[in-house]
Short mmCIF file of C-alpha atoms in Angstrom, two decimals:
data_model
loop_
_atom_site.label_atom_id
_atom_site.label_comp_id
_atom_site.label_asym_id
_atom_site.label_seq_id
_atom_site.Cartn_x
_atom_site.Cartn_y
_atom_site.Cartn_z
CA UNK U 1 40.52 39.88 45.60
CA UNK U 2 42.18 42.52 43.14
CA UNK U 3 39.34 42.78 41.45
CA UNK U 4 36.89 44.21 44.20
CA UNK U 5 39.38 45.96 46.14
CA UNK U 6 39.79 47.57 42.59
CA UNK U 7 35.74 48.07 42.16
CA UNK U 8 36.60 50.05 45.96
CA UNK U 9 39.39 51.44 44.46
CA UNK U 10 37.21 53.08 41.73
CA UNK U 11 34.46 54.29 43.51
CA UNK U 12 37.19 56.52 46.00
CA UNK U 13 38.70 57.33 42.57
CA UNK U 14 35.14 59.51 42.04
CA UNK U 15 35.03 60.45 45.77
CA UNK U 16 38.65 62.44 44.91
CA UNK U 17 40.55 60.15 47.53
CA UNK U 18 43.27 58.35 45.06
CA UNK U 19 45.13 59.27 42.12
CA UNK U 20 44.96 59.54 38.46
CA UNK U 21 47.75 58.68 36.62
CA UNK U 22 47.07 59.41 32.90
CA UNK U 23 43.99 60.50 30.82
CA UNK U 24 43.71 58.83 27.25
CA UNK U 25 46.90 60.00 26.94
CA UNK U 26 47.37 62.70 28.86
CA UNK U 27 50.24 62.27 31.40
CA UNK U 28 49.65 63.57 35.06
CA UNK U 29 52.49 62.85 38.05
CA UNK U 30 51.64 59.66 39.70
CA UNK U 31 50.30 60.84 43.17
CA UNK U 32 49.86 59.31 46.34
CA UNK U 33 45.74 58.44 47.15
CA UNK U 34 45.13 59.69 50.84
CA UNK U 35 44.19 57.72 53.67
CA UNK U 36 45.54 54.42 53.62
CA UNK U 37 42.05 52.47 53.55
CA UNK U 38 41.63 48.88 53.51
CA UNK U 39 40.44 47.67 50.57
CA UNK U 40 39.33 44.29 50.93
CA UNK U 41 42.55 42.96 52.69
CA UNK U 42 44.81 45.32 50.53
CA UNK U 43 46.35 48.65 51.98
CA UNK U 44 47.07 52.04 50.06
CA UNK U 45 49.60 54.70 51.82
CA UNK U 46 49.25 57.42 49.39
CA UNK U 47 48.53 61.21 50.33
CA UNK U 48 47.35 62.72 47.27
CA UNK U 49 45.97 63.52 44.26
CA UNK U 50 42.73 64.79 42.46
CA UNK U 51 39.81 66.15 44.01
CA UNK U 52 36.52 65.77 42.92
CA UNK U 53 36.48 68.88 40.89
CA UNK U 54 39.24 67.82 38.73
CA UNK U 55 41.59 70.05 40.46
CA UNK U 56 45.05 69.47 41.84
CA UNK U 57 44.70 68.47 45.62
CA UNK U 58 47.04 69.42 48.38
CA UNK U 59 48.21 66.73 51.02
CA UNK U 60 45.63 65.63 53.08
CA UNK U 61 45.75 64.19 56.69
CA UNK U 62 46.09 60.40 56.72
CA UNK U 63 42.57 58.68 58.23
CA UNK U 64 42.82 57.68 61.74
CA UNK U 65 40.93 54.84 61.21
CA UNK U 66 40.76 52.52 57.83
CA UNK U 67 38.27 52.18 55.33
CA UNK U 68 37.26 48.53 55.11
CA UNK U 69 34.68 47.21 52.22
CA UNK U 70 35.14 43.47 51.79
CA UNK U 71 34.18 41.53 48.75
CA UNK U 72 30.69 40.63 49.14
CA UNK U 73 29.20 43.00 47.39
CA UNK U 74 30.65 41.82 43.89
CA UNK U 75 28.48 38.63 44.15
CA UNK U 76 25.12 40.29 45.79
CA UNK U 77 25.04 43.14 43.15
CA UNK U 78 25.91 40.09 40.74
CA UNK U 79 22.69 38.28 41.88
CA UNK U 80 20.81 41.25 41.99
CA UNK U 81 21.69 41.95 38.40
CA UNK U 82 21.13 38.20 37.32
CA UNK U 83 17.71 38.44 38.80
CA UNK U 84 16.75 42.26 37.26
CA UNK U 85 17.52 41.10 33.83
CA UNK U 86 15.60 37.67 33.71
CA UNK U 87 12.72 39.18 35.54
CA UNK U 88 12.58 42.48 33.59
CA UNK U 89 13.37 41.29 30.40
CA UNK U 90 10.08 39.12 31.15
CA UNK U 91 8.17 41.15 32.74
CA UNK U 92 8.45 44.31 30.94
CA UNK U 93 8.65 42.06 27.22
CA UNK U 94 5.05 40.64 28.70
CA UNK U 95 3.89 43.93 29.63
CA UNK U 96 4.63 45.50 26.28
CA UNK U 97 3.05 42.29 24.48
CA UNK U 98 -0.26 42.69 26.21
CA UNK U 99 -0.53 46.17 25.11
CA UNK U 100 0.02 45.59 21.72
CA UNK U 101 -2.16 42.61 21.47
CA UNK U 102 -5.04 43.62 23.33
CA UNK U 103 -7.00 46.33 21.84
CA UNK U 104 -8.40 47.30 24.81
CA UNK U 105 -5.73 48.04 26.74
CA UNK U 106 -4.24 50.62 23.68
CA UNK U 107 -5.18 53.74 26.02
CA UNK U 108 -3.35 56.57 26.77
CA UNK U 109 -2.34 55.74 30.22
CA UNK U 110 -1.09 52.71 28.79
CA UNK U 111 0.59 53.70 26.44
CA UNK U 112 2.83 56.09 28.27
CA UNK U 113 2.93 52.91 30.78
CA UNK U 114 4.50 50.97 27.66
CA UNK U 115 7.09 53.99 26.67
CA UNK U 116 8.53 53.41 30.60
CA UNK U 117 8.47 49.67 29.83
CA UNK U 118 10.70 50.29 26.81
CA UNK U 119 13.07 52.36 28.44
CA UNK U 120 13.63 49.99 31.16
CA UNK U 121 14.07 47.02 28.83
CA UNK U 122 16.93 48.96 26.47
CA UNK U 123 18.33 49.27 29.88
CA UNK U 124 18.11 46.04 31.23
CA UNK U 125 19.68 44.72 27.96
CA UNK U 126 22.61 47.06 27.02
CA UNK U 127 24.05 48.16 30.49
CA UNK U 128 23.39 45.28 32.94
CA UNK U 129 25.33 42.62 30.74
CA UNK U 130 27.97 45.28 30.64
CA UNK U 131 28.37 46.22 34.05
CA UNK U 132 28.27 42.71 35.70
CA UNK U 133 30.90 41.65 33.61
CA UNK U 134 32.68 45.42 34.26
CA UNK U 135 32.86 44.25 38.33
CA UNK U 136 34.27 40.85 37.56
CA UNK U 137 37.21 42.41 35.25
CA UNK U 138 39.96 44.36 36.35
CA UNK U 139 40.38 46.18 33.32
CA UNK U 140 37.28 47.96 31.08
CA UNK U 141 37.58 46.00 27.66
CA UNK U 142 34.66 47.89 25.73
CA UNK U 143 36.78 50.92 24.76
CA UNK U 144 35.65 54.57 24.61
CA UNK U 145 32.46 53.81 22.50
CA UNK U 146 30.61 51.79 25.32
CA UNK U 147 32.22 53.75 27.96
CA UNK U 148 30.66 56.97 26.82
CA UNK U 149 27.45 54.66 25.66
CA UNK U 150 26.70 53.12 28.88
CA UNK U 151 26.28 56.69 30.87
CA UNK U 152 24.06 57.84 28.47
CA UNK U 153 21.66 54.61 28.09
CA UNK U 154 21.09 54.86 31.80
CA UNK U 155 20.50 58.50 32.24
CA UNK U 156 17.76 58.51 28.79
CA UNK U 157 16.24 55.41 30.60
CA UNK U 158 15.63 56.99 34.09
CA UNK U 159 14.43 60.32 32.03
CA UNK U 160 12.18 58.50 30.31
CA UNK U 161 10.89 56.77 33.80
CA UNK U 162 10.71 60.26 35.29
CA UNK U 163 8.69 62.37 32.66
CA UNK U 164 6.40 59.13 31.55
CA UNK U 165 5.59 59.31 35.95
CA UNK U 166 5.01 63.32 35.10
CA UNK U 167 2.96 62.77 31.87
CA UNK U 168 0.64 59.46 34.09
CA UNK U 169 0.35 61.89 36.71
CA UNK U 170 -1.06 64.76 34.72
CA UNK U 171 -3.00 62.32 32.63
CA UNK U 172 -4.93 61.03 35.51
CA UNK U 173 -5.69 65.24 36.55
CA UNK U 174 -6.70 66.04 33.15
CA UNK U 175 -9.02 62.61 33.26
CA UNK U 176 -10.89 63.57 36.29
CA UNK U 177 -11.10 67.43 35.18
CA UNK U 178 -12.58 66.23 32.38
CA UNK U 179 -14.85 63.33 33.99
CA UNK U 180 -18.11 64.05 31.25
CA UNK U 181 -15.32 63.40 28.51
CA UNK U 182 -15.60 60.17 27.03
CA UNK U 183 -13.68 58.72 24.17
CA UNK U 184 -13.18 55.63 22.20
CA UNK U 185 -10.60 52.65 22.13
CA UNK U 186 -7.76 54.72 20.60
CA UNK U 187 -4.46 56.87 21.90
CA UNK U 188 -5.20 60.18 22.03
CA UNK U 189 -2.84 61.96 19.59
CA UNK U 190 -1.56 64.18 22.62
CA UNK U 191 -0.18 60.91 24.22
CA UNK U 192 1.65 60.41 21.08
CA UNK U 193 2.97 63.77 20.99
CA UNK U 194 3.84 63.49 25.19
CA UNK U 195 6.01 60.25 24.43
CA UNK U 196 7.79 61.62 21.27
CA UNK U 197 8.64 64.75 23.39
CA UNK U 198 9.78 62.55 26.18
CA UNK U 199 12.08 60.50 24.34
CA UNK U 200 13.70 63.54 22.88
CA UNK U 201 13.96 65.37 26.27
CA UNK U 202 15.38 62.64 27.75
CA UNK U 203 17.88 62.04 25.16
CA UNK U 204 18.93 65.61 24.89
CA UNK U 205 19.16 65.45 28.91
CA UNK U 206 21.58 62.57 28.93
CA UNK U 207 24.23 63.88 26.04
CA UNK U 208 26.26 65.93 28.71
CA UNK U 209 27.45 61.70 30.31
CA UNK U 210 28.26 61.23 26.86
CA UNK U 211 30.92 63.79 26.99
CA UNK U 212 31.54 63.72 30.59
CA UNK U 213 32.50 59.95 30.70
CA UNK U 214 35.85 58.74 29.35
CA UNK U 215 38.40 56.43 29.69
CA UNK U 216 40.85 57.04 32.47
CA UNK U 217 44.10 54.97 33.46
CA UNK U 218 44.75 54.66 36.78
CA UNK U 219 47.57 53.14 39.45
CA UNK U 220 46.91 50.50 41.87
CA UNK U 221 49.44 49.07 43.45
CA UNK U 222 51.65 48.85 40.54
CA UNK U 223 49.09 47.55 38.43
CA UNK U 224 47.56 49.96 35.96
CA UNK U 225 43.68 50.09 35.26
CA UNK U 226 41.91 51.27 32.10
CA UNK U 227 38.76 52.43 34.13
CA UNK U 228 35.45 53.79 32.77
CA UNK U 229 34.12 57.08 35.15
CA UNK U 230 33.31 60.79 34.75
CA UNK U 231 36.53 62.57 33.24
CA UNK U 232 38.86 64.37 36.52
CA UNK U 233 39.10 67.15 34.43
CA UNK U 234 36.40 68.54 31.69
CA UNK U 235 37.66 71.28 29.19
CA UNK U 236 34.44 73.40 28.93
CA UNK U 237 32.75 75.85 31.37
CA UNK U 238 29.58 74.11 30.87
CA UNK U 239 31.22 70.81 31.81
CA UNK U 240 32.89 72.04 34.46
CA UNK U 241 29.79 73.30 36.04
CA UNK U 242 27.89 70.17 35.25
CA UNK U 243 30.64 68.19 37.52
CA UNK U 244 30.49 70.05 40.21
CA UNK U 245 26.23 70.35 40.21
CA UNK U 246 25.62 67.07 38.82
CA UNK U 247 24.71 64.99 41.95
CA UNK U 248 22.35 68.37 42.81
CA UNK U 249 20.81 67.93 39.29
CA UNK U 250 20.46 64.41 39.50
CA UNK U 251 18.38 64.47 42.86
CA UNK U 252 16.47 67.44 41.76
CA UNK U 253 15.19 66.36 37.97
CA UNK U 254 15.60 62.90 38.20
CA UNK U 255 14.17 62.45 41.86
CA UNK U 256 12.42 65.52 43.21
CA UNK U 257 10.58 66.50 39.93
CA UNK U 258 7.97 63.46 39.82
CA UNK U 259 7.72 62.93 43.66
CA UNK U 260 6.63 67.13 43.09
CA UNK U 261 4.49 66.61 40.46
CA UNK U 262 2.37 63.79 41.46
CA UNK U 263 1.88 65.54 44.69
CA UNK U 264 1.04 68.84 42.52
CA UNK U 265 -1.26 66.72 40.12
CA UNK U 266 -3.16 64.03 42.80
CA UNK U 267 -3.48 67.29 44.99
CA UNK U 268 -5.29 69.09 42.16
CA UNK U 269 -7.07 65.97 41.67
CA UNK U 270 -8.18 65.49 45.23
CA UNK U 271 -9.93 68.67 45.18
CA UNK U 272 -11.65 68.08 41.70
CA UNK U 273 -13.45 64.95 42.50
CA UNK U 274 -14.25 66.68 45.90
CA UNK U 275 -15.51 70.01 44.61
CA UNK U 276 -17.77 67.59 41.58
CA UNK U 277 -18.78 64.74 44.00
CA UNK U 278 -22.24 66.20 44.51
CA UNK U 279 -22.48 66.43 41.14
CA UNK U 280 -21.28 62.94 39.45
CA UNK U 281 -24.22 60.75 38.24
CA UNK U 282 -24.52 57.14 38.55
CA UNK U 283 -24.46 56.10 35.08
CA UNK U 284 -20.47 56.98 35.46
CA UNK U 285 -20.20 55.46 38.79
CA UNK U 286 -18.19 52.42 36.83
CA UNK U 287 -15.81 54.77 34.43
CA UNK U 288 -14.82 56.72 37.79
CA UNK U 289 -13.82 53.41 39.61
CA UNK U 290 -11.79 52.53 36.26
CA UNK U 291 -10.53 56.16 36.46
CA UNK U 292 -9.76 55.36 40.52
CA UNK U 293 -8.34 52.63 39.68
CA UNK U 294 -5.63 53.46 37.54
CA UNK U 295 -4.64 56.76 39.57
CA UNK U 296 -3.89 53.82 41.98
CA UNK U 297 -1.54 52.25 39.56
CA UNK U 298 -0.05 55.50 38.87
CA UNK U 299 0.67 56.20 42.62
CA UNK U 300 1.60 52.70 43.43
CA UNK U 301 4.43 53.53 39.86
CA UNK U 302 5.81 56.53 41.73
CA UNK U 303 5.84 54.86 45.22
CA UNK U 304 8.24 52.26 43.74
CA UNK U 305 10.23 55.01 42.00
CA UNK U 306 11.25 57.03 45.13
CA UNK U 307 11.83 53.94 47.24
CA UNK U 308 14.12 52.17 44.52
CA UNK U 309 16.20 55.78 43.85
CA UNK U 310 15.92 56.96 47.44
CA UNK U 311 19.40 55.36 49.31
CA UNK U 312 21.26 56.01 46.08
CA UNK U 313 20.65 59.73 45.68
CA UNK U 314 20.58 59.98 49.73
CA UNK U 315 23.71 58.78 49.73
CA UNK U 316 25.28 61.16 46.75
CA UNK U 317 24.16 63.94 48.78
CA UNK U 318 25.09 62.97 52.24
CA UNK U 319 28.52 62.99 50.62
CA UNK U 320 27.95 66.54 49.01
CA UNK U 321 26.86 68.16 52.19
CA UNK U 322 29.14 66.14 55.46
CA UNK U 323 31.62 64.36 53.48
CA UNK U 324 35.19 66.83 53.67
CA UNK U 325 38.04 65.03 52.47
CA UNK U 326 40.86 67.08 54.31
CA UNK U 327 39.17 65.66 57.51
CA UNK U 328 41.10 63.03 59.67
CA UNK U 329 37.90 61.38 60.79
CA UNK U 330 36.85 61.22 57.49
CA UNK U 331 36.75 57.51 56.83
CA UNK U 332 34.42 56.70 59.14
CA UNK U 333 31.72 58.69 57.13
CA UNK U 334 33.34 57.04 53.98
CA UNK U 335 32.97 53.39 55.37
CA UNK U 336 28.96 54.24 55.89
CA UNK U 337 28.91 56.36 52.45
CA UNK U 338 30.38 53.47 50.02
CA UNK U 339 28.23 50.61 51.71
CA UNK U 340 24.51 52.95 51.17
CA UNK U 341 25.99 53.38 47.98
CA UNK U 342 26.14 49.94 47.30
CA UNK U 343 22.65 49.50 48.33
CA UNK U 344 21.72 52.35 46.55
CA UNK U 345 22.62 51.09 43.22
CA UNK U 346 20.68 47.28 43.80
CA UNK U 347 17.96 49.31 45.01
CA UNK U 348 18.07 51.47 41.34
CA UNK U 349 18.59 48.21 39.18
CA UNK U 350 15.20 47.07 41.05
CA UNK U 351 13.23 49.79 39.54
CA UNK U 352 14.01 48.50 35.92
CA UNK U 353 12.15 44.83 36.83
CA UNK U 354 9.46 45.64 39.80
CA UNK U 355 6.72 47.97 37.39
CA UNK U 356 4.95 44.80 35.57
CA UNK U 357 5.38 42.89 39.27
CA UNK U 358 3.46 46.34 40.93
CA UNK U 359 0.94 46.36 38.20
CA UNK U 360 0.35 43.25 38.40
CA UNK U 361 -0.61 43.46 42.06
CA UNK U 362 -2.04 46.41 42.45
CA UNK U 363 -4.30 46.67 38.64
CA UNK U 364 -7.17 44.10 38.42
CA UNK U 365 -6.91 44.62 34.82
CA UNK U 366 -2.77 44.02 34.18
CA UNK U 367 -3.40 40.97 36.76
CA UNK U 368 -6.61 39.06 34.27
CA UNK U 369 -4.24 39.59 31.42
CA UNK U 370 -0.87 38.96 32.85
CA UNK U 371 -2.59 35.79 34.18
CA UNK U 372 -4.16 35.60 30.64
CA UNK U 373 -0.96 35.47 28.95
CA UNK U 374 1.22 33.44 31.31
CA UNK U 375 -1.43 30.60 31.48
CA UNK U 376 -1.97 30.45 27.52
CA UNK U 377 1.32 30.03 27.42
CA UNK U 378 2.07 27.22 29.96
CA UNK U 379 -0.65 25.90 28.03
CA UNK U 380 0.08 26.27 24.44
CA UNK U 381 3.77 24.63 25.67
CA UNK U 382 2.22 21.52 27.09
CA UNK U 383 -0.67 21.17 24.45
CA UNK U 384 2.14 21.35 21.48
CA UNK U 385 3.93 18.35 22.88
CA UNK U 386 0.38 15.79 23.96
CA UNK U 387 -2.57 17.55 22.54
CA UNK U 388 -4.03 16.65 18.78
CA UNK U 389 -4.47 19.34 16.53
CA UNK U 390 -7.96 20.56 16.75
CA UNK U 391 -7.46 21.19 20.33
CA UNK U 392 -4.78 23.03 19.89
CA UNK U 393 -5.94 25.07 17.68
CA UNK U 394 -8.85 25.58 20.46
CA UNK U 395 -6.67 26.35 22.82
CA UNK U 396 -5.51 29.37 20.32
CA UNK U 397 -8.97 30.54 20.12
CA UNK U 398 -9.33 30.33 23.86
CA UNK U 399 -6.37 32.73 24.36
CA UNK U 400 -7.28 35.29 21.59
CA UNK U 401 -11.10 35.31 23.12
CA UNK U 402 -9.39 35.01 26.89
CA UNK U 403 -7.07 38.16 26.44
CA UNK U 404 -9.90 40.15 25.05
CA UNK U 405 -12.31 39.45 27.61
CA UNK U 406 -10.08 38.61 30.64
CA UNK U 407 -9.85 42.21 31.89
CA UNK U 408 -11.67 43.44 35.03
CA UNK U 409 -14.96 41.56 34.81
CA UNK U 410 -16.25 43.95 37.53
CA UNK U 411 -16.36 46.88 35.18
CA UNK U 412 -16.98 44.38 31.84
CA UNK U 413 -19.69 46.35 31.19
CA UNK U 414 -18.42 49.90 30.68
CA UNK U 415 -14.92 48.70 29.22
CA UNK U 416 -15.64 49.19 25.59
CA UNK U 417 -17.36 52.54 26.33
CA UNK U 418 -14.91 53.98 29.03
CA UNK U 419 -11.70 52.36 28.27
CA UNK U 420 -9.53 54.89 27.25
CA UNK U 421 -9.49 56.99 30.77
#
């Protein structure tokens, strides 16, 4: 039970109700934390500390009523965590294979599609491992390097989900704009140039966790804590500022700019195929469904996206705007903050796993070769073990030919000509 009344303890650590004791090495006066709450059978009676701008906090009045978080959440975001990484590592792995293999599917949409699949699988890979095994342990074992590591692979993955949803939903404008224009099999060497730039972007975005996060050493209940979290106190103006604005920044770039931007975009686009309807001719009439189609996808991307980040950023700012800590009544609100946090953060480890699951149900084309793939190899596993050579060897054939071909058979006969919109 230490352990998640300490995974409490931590997340009241960032809320500015307990105490810091030293900083890498920096000594502050052990303080009392403020409001007795009950943390998963265990009491603190401290009054105070740090607040959550890093500054030295007065006394503040003890809660009238405890703060009570139990243990259950260590083994449901445990199993949530278990289940993102075997089904994204999967799914996105498959996703990214069936772009590469299958010439037809090397468009720009899909490409950009891929760059969001990459992202998600470097997170999936370096920061779940790490932070399941960070709420079993009392103690952060990784030192400084992965502390300041992990904060930064998560915020360049989410950037890189956010501006590849910009770049699909401006894509999918600029394709019906341009509805006459009709190009090979190939990327267009302005995707190229749109994934380079968000890569960088969303690396340059994240470097301010790199210097924000550091190791902290904390006091609970006698017990001391090297803990992993966003420093109590940064040196520079700039950091200083970020601190203070960073859960407004967060729900603005990171959460408000695509929702914004594919409303902007599919608005635009609306009107477009409205204003040219009248116009279209029928020889198209099966590139526009393909072009339909895949602003569907698109859509269907950001739908996910806003419902996987929603309770998590609702909840960061629900504590911005009613959350006071010098209020007696205050735990209350805290009880209800920490546990939508909680399902905030499952909800935001979905989003790395659920795009190959939503393209698969929602794109006829990602379903034929997801289907493609998956059977070929179910196949290929059984044939190896009973089947003689030669039909193995057919069975090869039958998945190179099957992958090629196994796309939208509705629209088989525009696919080479249209299949880069």
């Amino acid at each position: 039970m230490v352990a998640s009344g300490a995974l409490v303890f931590l997340i009241l650590l960032t809320l500015g109700e307990t105490s810091v004791l030293t900083v890498r090495g920096q000594t502050a006066t052990p303080q009392p934390a403020p409001s007795a709450p009950k943390l998963a059978g265990r009491e603190m009676t401290n009054t105070s500390g740090w607040d959550r701008n890093g500054s030295r906090s007065v006394n503040r009045p003890m809660c009238k009523q405890r703060t009570e978080i139990t243990g259950t959440f260590k083994y449901i975001n445990t199993f949530v965590s278990c289940l993102v990484f075997v089904v994204g590592i999967i799914g996105n792995s498959t996703l990214l294979r069936i772009i590469y293999k299958n010439k037809y599917m090397r468009n720009g949409p899909n490409i950009l599609i891929a760059s969001l699949a990459l992202g998600d699988l470097l997170h999936i890979v370096i920061d779940i491992p790490i932070t399941v095994y960070k709420l079993h342990a009392e103690d952060w074992p990784f030192g400084v390097e992965i502390c300041k590591l992990m904060p930064f692979m998560q915020k360049a993955s989410v950037g890189i989900t956010v501006l590849s949803l910009c770049a699909l939903s401006i894509d999918r404008y600029r394709a019906v704009a341009s509805w006459s224009r009709i190009q090979g099999i190939r990327v267009p060497m302005w995707t190229v140039i749109e994934i380079i730039l968000i890569w960088v972007v969303s690396i340059i975005l994240a470097v301010p966790e790199t210097i924000a996060f550091d190791l902290v050493n904390v006091d609970y209940r006698g017990k001391k804590f090297n803990v992993c979290l966003l420093h109590p106190v940064q040196k520079s103006q700039f950091m200083q500022f970020y601190k203070i604005a960073k859960d407004w920044w967060l729900f603005a770039f990171y959460f408000c700019m695509p929702l914004a931007c594919t409303a902007l975009f599919y608005s635009l686009m609306t009107c477009e195929m409205l204003r040219k309807k009248s116009g279209m001719q029928i020889a198209l009439n099966d590139h526009l469904k393909q072009r339909r189609e895949v602003a569907k996808t698109v859509f269907c991307l950001v739908l996910v996206f806003a419902l996987c980040w929603l309770p998590l950023h609702l909840s960061r700012i629900l504590m911005k705007i009613f959350y006071d800590e010098y209020d007696p009544n205050r735990c209350e609100l805290l009880s209800f903050l920490l546990v939508m946090n909680y399902i905030g953060i499952n909800m935001a480890s979905l989003n790395s796993c659920i795009n190959p699951i939503a393209l698969y149900f929602v794109s006829k084309r990602f379903k034929n070769c997801f289907q493609s793939c998956l059977c070929c190899w179910f196949q290929r596993k059984t044939m190896m073990h009973v089947l003689p050579l030669d039909e193995k060897q057919s069975c090869i054939k039958w998945k190179s030919n099957g992958i090629d071909h196994g796309l939208d058979h509705s629209n088989s006969r525009s696919s080479n000509k249209y299949s880069s919109s």
